[in-house]
Amino acid sequence: MNSSAALVVYHGCDVTTRDDLVSGRLKHLNQSNNQYDWLGPGAYFFEGDVERALLFAQASYNYPNKRYTAKPIATPAVAGAVLQVHSWLDMTTQAGIKEFSSAYQIFAAGRNAEGKSVPTNSPASETDTDVIYRALDNAVFTWLHNARASQEPPLPPFQAVRAAFHQGEKVAPTSGFHANTHIQISLRDNNCILGWFLPMGAKLLTERQYDEAKNRLNELQAAYKKTRIRVKN
């Protein structure tokens, strides 16, 4: 992958967040930092797949108790962005896999030496067919980022992590393709964002529509805060 090439990505979110990003009212996304995040801390995007980003936003709206997002989504939408990343940890390459594997070995040895258990990945519930609770992967990526920063002199940070995920049911009984397979990116450096845009066919809300959407979001946010337990996604 050409590290200097521009890349189109999509972020599933509430429509008010979409409009805030595209209009410039919001400069960038807050980085997700949950122990189950697949690619460690960062702002999450779907690479080149606006439909998959919308499916994610709709899932967050339809199943609020699962807490797919830190904040609720009252009106599912998608914001597009153009990235230019110079320093990748790309898990679709052998170099990225080797980097992660080496980090895991050191991380696990350190945990064992301290008498601590090594986190594990697991399905989010008994009914889930995908292993999407990625506590181990998250811990290793987080450890790797911190380890690079703590070197003397510090190693250049990875601006983003990229990986492909097989997710969902198989599209045919013996097929190797899955319905929700996607490439996802965890962006750690907001300076990589060249700009935000509306996906094709989308329009910015009018002032009245925006206020109505914001009211729906605020009402949902109030209910969201009452449930303090986050369910695995």
mmCIF file of C-alpha atoms in Angstrom:
data_model
loop_
_atom_site.group_PDB
_atom_site.id
_atom_site.type_symbol
_atom_site.label_atom_id
_atom_site.label_comp_id
_atom_site.label_asym_id
_atom_site.label_seq_id
_atom_site.Cartn_x
_atom_site.Cartn_y
_atom_site.Cartn_z
ATOM 1 C CA MET A 1 0.000 0.000 0.000
ATOM 2 C CA ASN A 2 1.395 3.396 -0.998
ATOM 3 C CA SER A 3 1.792 5.234 2.311
ATOM 4 C CA SER A 4 1.510 8.644 0.661
ATOM 5 C CA ALA A 5 -1.567 7.968 -1.485
ATOM 6 C CA ALA A 6 -4.849 9.673 -0.589
ATOM 7 C CA LEU A 7 -7.463 7.276 0.747
ATOM 8 C CA VAL A 8 -11.252 7.637 0.916
ATOM 9 C CA VAL A 9 -12.831 6.408 4.148
ATOM 10 C CA TYR A 10 -16.231 6.588 5.840
ATOM 11 C CA HIS A 11 -17.379 7.026 9.427
ATOM 12 C CA GLY A 12 -20.808 5.863 10.621
ATOM 13 C CA CYS A 13 -22.287 8.390 13.034
ATOM 14 C CA ASP A 14 -25.277 10.518 13.975
ATOM 15 C CA VAL A 15 -26.415 12.927 11.273
ATOM 16 C CA THR A 16 -25.573 15.910 13.495
ATOM 17 C CA THR A 17 -21.982 14.692 13.801
ATOM 18 C CA ARG A 18 -21.839 14.265 10.031
ATOM 19 C CA ASP A 19 -23.006 17.816 9.434
ATOM 20 C CA ASP A 20 -20.716 19.203 12.144
ATOM 21 C CA LEU A 21 -17.695 17.534 10.521
ATOM 22 C CA VAL A 22 -18.523 18.501 6.941
ATOM 23 C CA SER A 23 -19.427 22.090 7.844
ATOM 24 C CA GLY A 24 -16.306 22.572 9.963
ATOM 25 C CA ARG A 25 -18.120 23.051 13.276
ATOM 26 C CA LEU A 26 -16.334 19.917 14.464
ATOM 27 C CA LYS A 27 -12.665 19.651 13.473
ATOM 28 C CA HIS A 28 -12.116 15.972 14.166
ATOM 29 C CA LEU A 29 -13.486 12.901 15.939
ATOM 30 C CA ASN A 30 -12.686 11.922 19.494
ATOM 31 C CA GLN A 31 -10.562 8.798 19.581
ATOM 32 C CA SER A 32 -12.259 5.634 20.797
ATOM 33 C CA ASN A 33 -10.407 4.027 23.692
ATOM 34 C CA ASN A 34 -12.370 0.956 24.769
ATOM 35 C CA GLN A 35 -10.758 -2.322 25.780
ATOM 36 C CA TYR A 36 -12.676 -4.181 23.057
ATOM 37 C CA ASP A 37 -11.712 -1.882 20.150
ATOM 38 C CA TRP A 38 -10.401 -4.110 17.393
ATOM 39 C CA LEU A 39 -7.431 -2.002 16.347
ATOM 40 C CA GLY A 40 -6.591 -0.240 19.588
ATOM 41 C CA PRO A 41 -7.248 3.417 20.380
ATOM 42 C CA GLY A 42 -8.150 5.748 17.530
ATOM 43 C CA ALA A 43 -10.957 7.169 15.404
ATOM 44 C CA TYR A 44 -12.538 4.369 13.397
ATOM 45 C CA PHE A 45 -13.310 4.394 9.675
ATOM 46 C CA PHE A 46 -14.401 1.930 7.011
ATOM 47 C CA GLU A 47 -12.144 2.032 3.989
ATOM 48 C CA GLY A 48 -13.930 2.791 0.717
ATOM 49 C CA ASP A 49 -17.278 1.335 1.864
ATOM 50 C CA VAL A 50 -20.005 3.884 2.571
ATOM 51 C CA GLU A 51 -22.672 1.157 2.807
ATOM 52 C CA ARG A 52 -20.799 -0.741 5.511
ATOM 53 C CA ALA A 53 -20.347 2.479 7.495
ATOM 54 C CA LEU A 54 -24.095 3.118 7.307
ATOM 55 C CA LEU A 55 -24.846 -0.440 8.434
ATOM 56 C CA PHE A 56 -22.706 0.192 11.499
ATOM 57 C CA ALA A 57 -24.525 3.433 12.301
ATOM 58 C CA GLN A 58 -27.874 1.694 11.854
ATOM 59 C CA ALA A 59 -26.794 -1.150 14.151
ATOM 60 C CA SER A 60 -25.871 1.366 16.841
ATOM 61 C CA TYR A 61 -29.311 2.985 16.444
ATOM 62 C CA ASN A 62 -31.223 -0.304 16.393
ATOM 63 C CA TYR A 63 -29.401 -1.889 19.350
ATOM 64 C CA PRO A 64 -28.526 0.947 21.767
ATOM 65 C CA ASN A 65 -28.118 -1.442 24.714
ATOM 66 C CA LYS A 66 -25.159 -3.092 22.993
ATOM 67 C CA ARG A 67 -23.255 0.208 23.111
ATOM 68 C CA TYR A 68 -21.548 -0.134 19.752
ATOM 69 C CA THR A 69 -20.663 3.551 20.078
ATOM 70 C CA ALA A 70 -19.621 5.589 23.117
ATOM 71 C CA LYS A 71 -22.366 8.088 22.297
ATOM 72 C CA PRO A 72 -25.813 7.177 20.942
ATOM 73 C CA ILE A 73 -26.905 7.559 17.339
ATOM 74 C CA ALA A 74 -30.421 8.962 16.935
ATOM 75 C CA THR A 75 -30.329 9.464 13.150
ATOM 76 C CA PRO A 76 -27.892 7.118 11.336
ATOM 77 C CA ALA A 77 -25.666 8.799 8.764
ATOM 78 C CA VAL A 78 -22.183 8.649 7.233
ATOM 79 C CA ALA A 79 -19.393 11.205 6.968
ATOM 80 C CA GLY A 80 -16.743 10.750 4.318
ATOM 81 C CA ALA A 81 -13.103 11.740 4.746
ATOM 82 C CA VAL A 82 -9.939 11.793 2.679
ATOM 83 C CA LEU A 83 -6.825 10.609 4.508
ATOM 84 C CA GLN A 84 -3.154 10.827 3.707
ATOM 85 C CA VAL A 85 -1.226 8.543 6.027
ATOM 86 C CA HIS A 86 2.554 8.300 5.924
ATOM 87 C CA SER A 87 3.141 5.782 8.712
ATOM 88 C CA TRP A 88 0.910 2.697 8.763
ATOM 89 C CA LEU A 89 0.716 -0.406 10.875
ATOM 90 C CA ASP A 90 -0.956 -2.386 8.115
ATOM 91 C CA MET A 91 -2.219 -5.773 9.258
ATOM 92 C CA THR A 92 -2.978 -6.788 5.670
ATOM 93 C CA THR A 93 0.790 -7.072 5.062
ATOM 94 C CA GLN A 94 3.394 -9.505 6.329
ATOM 95 C CA ALA A 95 5.374 -6.622 7.802
ATOM 96 C CA GLY A 96 2.390 -5.568 9.900
ATOM 97 C CA ILE A 97 1.638 -9.109 11.038
ATOM 98 C CA LYS A 98 5.265 -9.634 12.085
ATOM 99 C CA GLU A 99 5.253 -6.333 13.995
ATOM 100 C CA PHE A 100 2.125 -7.362 15.872
ATOM 101 C CA SER A 101 3.386 -10.901 16.506
ATOM 102 C CA SER A 102 6.662 -9.643 18.012
ATOM 103 C CA ALA A 103 4.765 -7.164 20.176
ATOM 104 C CA TYR A 104 2.458 -9.923 21.405
ATOM 105 C CA GLN A 105 5.367 -12.133 22.464
ATOM 106 C CA ILE A 106 6.947 -9.359 24.547
ATOM 107 C CA PHE A 107 3.603 -8.185 25.922
ATOM 108 C CA ALA A 108 2.524 -11.703 26.961
ATOM 109 C CA ALA A 109 5.910 -12.463 28.533
ATOM 110 C CA GLY A 110 5.696 -9.266 30.557
ATOM 111 C CA ARG A 111 2.184 -10.060 31.776
ATOM 112 C CA ASN A 112 3.211 -13.572 32.778
ATOM 113 C CA ALA A 113 6.286 -12.291 34.613
ATOM 114 C CA GLU A 114 4.050 -9.939 36.591
ATOM 115 C CA GLY A 115 1.644 -12.742 37.422
ATOM 116 C CA LYS A 116 -1.113 -11.154 35.334
ATOM 117 C CA SER A 117 -3.361 -12.934 32.876
ATOM 118 C CA VAL A 118 -3.200 -12.181 29.171
ATOM 119 C CA PRO A 119 -6.469 -10.740 27.802
ATOM 120 C CA THR A 120 -8.397 -12.847 25.317
ATOM 121 C CA ASN A 121 -10.629 -12.203 22.315
ATOM 122 C CA SER A 122 -14.135 -13.645 22.509
ATOM 123 C CA PRO A 123 -17.648 -13.478 21.040
ATOM 124 C CA ALA A 124 -19.687 -10.646 22.521
ATOM 125 C CA SER A 125 -22.487 -13.040 23.516
ATOM 126 C CA GLU A 126 -23.603 -16.650 23.128
ATOM 127 C CA THR A 127 -25.608 -15.750 20.021
ATOM 128 C CA ASP A 128 -22.751 -13.967 18.228
ATOM 129 C CA THR A 129 -20.938 -15.923 15.540
ATOM 130 C CA ASP A 130 -18.091 -13.402 15.204
ATOM 131 C CA VAL A 131 -15.259 -12.887 17.637
ATOM 132 C CA ILE A 132 -15.704 -9.131 17.959
ATOM 133 C CA TYR A 133 -14.725 -8.532 21.576
ATOM 134 C CA ARG A 134 -11.038 -7.949 20.847
ATOM 135 C CA ALA A 135 -9.542 -7.408 24.296
ATOM 136 C CA LEU A 136 -6.286 -9.179 23.380
ATOM 137 C CA ASP A 137 -5.748 -7.394 20.081
ATOM 138 C CA ASN A 138 -6.575 -4.055 21.683
ATOM 139 C CA ALA A 139 -4.112 -4.643 24.516
ATOM 140 C CA VAL A 140 -1.300 -5.580 22.116
ATOM 141 C CA PHE A 141 -1.858 -2.581 19.825
ATOM 142 C CA THR A 142 -1.993 -0.262 22.841
ATOM 143 C CA TRP A 143 1.180 -1.793 24.287
ATOM 144 C CA LEU A 144 2.943 -1.477 20.917
ATOM 145 C CA HIS A 145 2.085 2.218 20.548
ATOM 146 C CA ASN A 146 3.275 2.929 24.093
ATOM 147 C CA ALA A 147 6.447 0.884 23.636
ATOM 148 C CA ARG A 148 7.438 2.832 20.525
ATOM 149 C CA ALA A 149 6.845 6.118 22.333
ATOM 150 C CA SER A 150 8.938 5.032 25.331
ATOM 151 C CA GLN A 151 12.055 4.144 23.303
ATOM 152 C CA GLU A 152 15.067 6.435 23.603
ATOM 153 C CA PRO A 153 14.925 8.117 21.199
ATOM 154 C CA PRO A 154 11.227 7.436 20.564
ATOM 155 C CA LEU A 155 10.352 5.504 17.422
ATOM 156 C CA PRO A 156 8.105 7.314 14.933
ATOM 157 C CA PRO A 157 4.468 6.698 15.908
ATOM 158 C CA PHE A 158 2.099 4.811 13.664
ATOM 159 C CA GLN A 159 -0.453 7.336 12.463
ATOM 160 C CA ALA A 160 -3.019 4.645 11.737
ATOM 161 C CA VAL A 161 -3.688 0.920 12.004
ATOM 162 C CA ARG A 162 -5.369 -0.911 9.131
ATOM 163 C CA ALA A 163 -6.838 -4.418 8.993
ATOM 164 C CA ALA A 164 -9.346 -6.595 7.148
ATOM 165 C CA PHE A 165 -12.099 -8.429 9.020
ATOM 166 C CA HIS A 166 -14.190 -11.408 7.954
ATOM 167 C CA GLN A 167 -17.547 -10.741 9.582
ATOM 168 C CA GLY A 168 -21.104 -11.973 9.235
ATOM 169 C CA GLU A 169 -22.596 -15.076 7.679
ATOM 170 C CA LYS A 170 -21.016 -16.757 4.675
ATOM 171 C CA VAL A 171 -22.522 -15.575 1.408
ATOM 172 C CA ALA A 172 -22.773 -19.208 0.260
ATOM 173 C CA PRO A 173 -22.542 -22.488 2.238
ATOM 174 C CA THR A 174 -18.907 -23.265 1.395
ATOM 175 C CA SER A 175 -17.789 -19.765 0.392
ATOM 176 C CA GLY A 176 -14.843 -18.025 1.980
ATOM 177 C CA PHE A 177 -16.624 -14.677 1.705
ATOM 178 C CA HIS A 178 -18.698 -13.215 4.542
ATOM 179 C CA ALA A 179 -21.574 -10.741 4.280
ATOM 180 C CA ASN A 180 -20.077 -7.952 6.409
ATOM 181 C CA THR A 181 -16.388 -8.295 5.565
ATOM 182 C CA HIS A 182 -14.634 -4.926 5.530
ATOM 183 C CA ILE A 183 -11.368 -3.070 5.890
ATOM 184 C CA GLN A 184 -11.254 -0.851 8.942
ATOM 185 C CA ILE A 185 -8.857 1.877 9.987
ATOM 186 C CA SER A 186 -8.042 3.214 13.428
ATOM 187 C CA LEU A 187 -6.711 6.729 12.885
ATOM 188 C CA ARG A 188 -4.414 8.058 15.590
ATOM 189 C CA ASP A 189 -3.224 11.292 13.979
ATOM 190 C CA ASN A 190 -5.888 13.814 12.973
ATOM 191 C CA ASN A 191 -3.338 15.657 10.844
ATOM 192 C CA CYS A 192 -3.801 12.845 8.305
ATOM 193 C CA ILE A 193 -7.303 14.098 7.474
ATOM 194 C CA LEU A 194 -7.241 16.198 4.325
ATOM 195 C CA GLY A 195 -10.929 16.991 4.486
ATOM 196 C CA TRP A 196 -14.497 15.821 5.145
ATOM 197 C CA PHE A 197 -17.277 15.387 2.597
ATOM 198 C CA LEU A 198 -20.878 14.274 2.196
ATOM 199 C CA PRO A 199 -21.380 10.888 0.518
ATOM 200 C CA MET A 200 -23.008 10.993 -2.905
ATOM 201 C CA GLY A 201 -26.704 11.820 -2.672
ATOM 202 C CA ALA A 202 -26.541 13.221 0.871
ATOM 203 C CA LYS A 203 -27.398 16.823 1.713
ATOM 204 C CA LEU A 204 -26.663 18.986 4.721
ATOM 205 C CA LEU A 205 -29.632 19.440 7.020
ATOM 206 C CA THR A 206 -31.445 22.743 7.078
ATOM 207 C CA GLU A 207 -31.160 24.697 10.315
ATOM 208 C CA ARG A 208 -34.581 23.454 11.398
ATOM 209 C CA GLN A 209 -33.797 19.843 10.498
ATOM 210 C CA TYR A 210 -30.517 20.064 12.369
ATOM 211 C CA ASP A 211 -32.220 21.395 15.506
ATOM 212 C CA GLU A 212 -34.789 18.595 15.355
ATOM 213 C CA ALA A 213 -32.079 15.983 14.911
ATOM 214 C CA LYS A 214 -30.099 17.492 17.794
ATOM 215 C CA ASN A 215 -33.157 17.314 20.051
ATOM 216 C CA ARG A 216 -33.634 13.632 19.200
ATOM 217 C CA LEU A 217 -29.987 13.001 19.986
ATOM 218 C CA ASN A 218 -30.151 14.866 23.301
ATOM 219 C CA GLU A 219 -33.186 12.862 24.373
ATOM 220 C CA LEU A 220 -31.459 9.618 23.504
ATOM 221 C CA GLN A 221 -28.277 10.763 25.231
ATOM 222 C CA ALA A 222 -30.194 11.285 28.474
ATOM 223 C CA ALA A 223 -31.501 7.725 28.335
ATOM 224 C CA TYR A 224 -28.038 6.454 27.372
ATOM 225 C CA LYS A 225 -26.507 7.893 30.542
ATOM 226 C CA LYS A 226 -28.974 6.022 32.752
ATOM 227 C CA THR A 227 -27.517 2.696 31.624
ATOM 228 C CA ARG A 228 -23.976 2.672 32.901
ATOM 229 C CA ILE A 229 -23.049 -0.908 31.948
ATOM 230 C CA ARG A 230 -21.485 -1.191 28.515
ATOM 231 C CA VAL A 231 -22.344 -4.370 26.660
ATOM 232 C CA LYS A 232 -19.671 -5.964 24.501
ATOM 233 C CA ASN A 233 -20.030 -5.119 20.825
#
